[in-house]
Amino acid sequence: METLIEVQNIIKIYKMGEIEVRALKGISVEIKKGEFVAIMGASGSGKSTFMNIIGCLDRPSKGEYFLEKANVNLLNKDQLADLRNKKIGFIFQSFNILPRTSAIENVELPLLYNNSISNKERRERAYNALKSVGLAERTSSLPNQLSGGQQQRVAIARALVNEPIVIMADEPTGNLDSRTSYEIMEIFQKLNENGITIVMVTHEPDISQFAGSNIVFKDGRIITNTSVKERKQASAELKKYQN
Amino acid sequence: MRIGNILKASSRSLGKNKLRTFLTMLGIIIGVASVIAMLGIGEGSKENIQASISSLGTNTVMVTPGTISQGGVRLEAGSSQSLKREDAEAISERCENVMFVSPVVQKGSQIISGSQNWRTMVMGVFNDYFSIRNLNIQIGIGFSESDDRSAAKVCVVGQTVVLNLFGENVDPVGQVIRINRIPFKIIGMLEKKGQNAFGQDQDDVIVAPFSTVQKRMLSTTNVNMIISSAKSEDLIENAKNEITELIRQRHKLTPDQDNDFTVRTQSDISNIFGSVSKVMTILLASIAGISLIVGGIGIMNIMLVSVTERTREIGIRLAVGARSRDVLIQFMIESVFISFMGGLIGIALGILVLELIARFGGWPITITVFSILLSFIFAAIVGIFFGWYPARKAANLNPIDALRYE
Ligand SMILES: Nc1ncnc2c1ncn2[C@@H]1O[C@H](COP(=O)(O)OP(=O)(O)OP(=O)(O)O)[C@@H](O)[C@H]1O
Ligand SMILES: [Mg+2]
């Protein structure tokens, strides 16, 4: 498979006045197209920092980052915005959907910043994305009328709507119970089968078993990068709940 | 992002905070309305003053003793009370561009008729005075040259004087009144002229032959002023120069001496008042303009609050691919919308206020396209100027910092 993400010796230093926090101390990793990677590690080990950099939300202090062979460091702000808009779908632990804005309008948001899409097409694609996460009935619901799992599914639909090549999810199930987490994993596995690359941070060893490989962070470094031997299937796990 | 979608996003976020949007707008509304009202009142009174200056007469040229320095301060007033009746007669004889001339003396006097008494201004003038000031006699006759020669104790009265001495609808002609104890016979009554722009009652006057007033009531040969009119509007300046030359000669002034009198035309006078009311208008409008700037600061304040409040929203928008420009435009449109809407409502309110002032206060007003455009453009500039900084602040946010903002 082709390489999608390649980072070489990435260092991230946060400066807070006099104090310097070295959040990443030299990360090198390669993620291929179609992979489903789970990132694990203790709190504060730099997982989110890493995700933000490969999600083009932040820049590394040092080191190279190639997305589809293109050097991301050389891109300007607007080009990064376009990458986030067209190639990357980002999912947050805290959902980050607009309050007081209906589900479908939240999903439409990325398409608003894509001038090649007509108003009609935008509606259609947003509806289809909501349908694919099982929320076809809730298009006009406001966030405060939705459960946590449903809000996260709105966020997933929003990440999907621009048909990205990669989905980056930072603890997508962190605020959800295990059954709802499995439902999210079911969606992820389906997307992954359809060829979308997924990079996901999780604290739960249980959840990491749905991915194809696990990368473990410690103290700003990668300590292991292993493939998952007995990969769990979310649909099978969910069946257990139905009994 | 397409402009239509940006507009929608901006109007939604304004709509979510209707009260706040309205209160912010109120600053602009009041600012624009007061600019329009102030300009309207200023312009209106200017036009009114111009109108009453032209009611002073047609093509009038006035000569007063003493000089007026550039700042409007009267100099050497006491030393040069030098205009005489003969100056007026000389103008009448020698100035070709002059149609009518009259010297004017005046004295505030106590008038008694039977048990009634009234204080008013008694003017001593030539016959020509009536023509210069466009005064018409409604009942009776004016005085003649022989009345002047004999210093006849006759007079023509204004209607306010008649009202106060005799009551309403009384024909005063033939009555005898005492002016400073001297009995005068009323031979005519003037047509009503009403108030002028300075609030003076133009009907509160008694006009008598020049010699009568000068010889019987005053103990000086000086006159208060000489009033004349040019033959036509085009000849006003010529008449002014002619009169100036003539009086300089008569007063034996050498070329290095300044005039000891002042010649003013009607347009000189209207220029003086014009510049006074211009200053007033500018003053009023700038006070109103300041309130518009305060309104702008209100916009800036609210937009800054809004940017802070919506930092996460901005972060989300940036995270899904908004460019800084998209965020900038979204916030700019919000502040520009507030100032535009505020401007429009302010214009409507300002016009309404002016109409009310005109209707119930009786003040003269003028609404000009200029004042409407000026205040609207000013409001728009205020919106753009004060909206720019908060919008820049929003657009320059780093996506990850914005998302992490609590
Ligand atoms: N904006 C910031 N400013 C300063 N320090 C930061 C900032 N963001 C993260 N850090 C520091 O960088 C280190 C890594 O943080 P990071 O959020 O990447 O950890 P994490 O692995 O995601 O932890 P968690 O599992 O708790 O989410 C931490 O020590 C953190 O305090
Ligand atoms: Mg984290």
XYZ file of C-alpha atoms and ligand atoms in Angstrom, chain A residues 14 16 21 23 42-49 171 203, chain B residues 404, ligand 1:
46
model
C 5.354 24.497 23.891
C 4.932 29.097 28.331
C 7.347 21.840 27.574
C 5.596 17.462 24.201
C -0.422 7.631 29.250
C -1.974 11.004 29.760
C 0.418 13.754 28.768
C 2.503 11.503 26.541
C 1.879 13.708 23.515
C -0.872 11.859 21.645
C -3.095 14.879 21.070
C -0.133 17.032 20.163
C -10.454 9.937 21.866
C -7.137 5.333 26.343
C -8.903 24.582 23.339
N -1.031 24.425 24.416
C -0.159 23.868 25.271
N 0.660 24.663 25.956
C 1.561 24.142 26.785
N 1.713 22.842 27.007
C 0.924 21.977 26.347
C -0.059 22.474 25.449
N -0.717 21.390 24.935
C -0.165 20.311 25.495
N 0.816 20.651 26.332
C 1.677 19.736 27.104
O 2.229 18.803 26.207
C 2.242 17.504 26.767
C 1.472 16.558 25.884
O 0.108 16.919 25.875
P -0.952 16.133 25.030
O -2.238 16.888 25.119
O -0.428 15.887 23.674
O -1.076 14.785 25.841
P -2.060 13.556 25.574
O -1.194 12.389 25.345
O -3.045 13.903 24.552
O -2.773 13.450 26.985
P -4.278 12.984 27.274
O -4.271 11.522 27.137
O -4.484 13.409 28.680
O -5.154 13.670 26.319
C 1.621 17.650 28.148
O 2.646 17.727 29.081
C 0.880 18.957 28.099
O 0.874 19.594 29.342
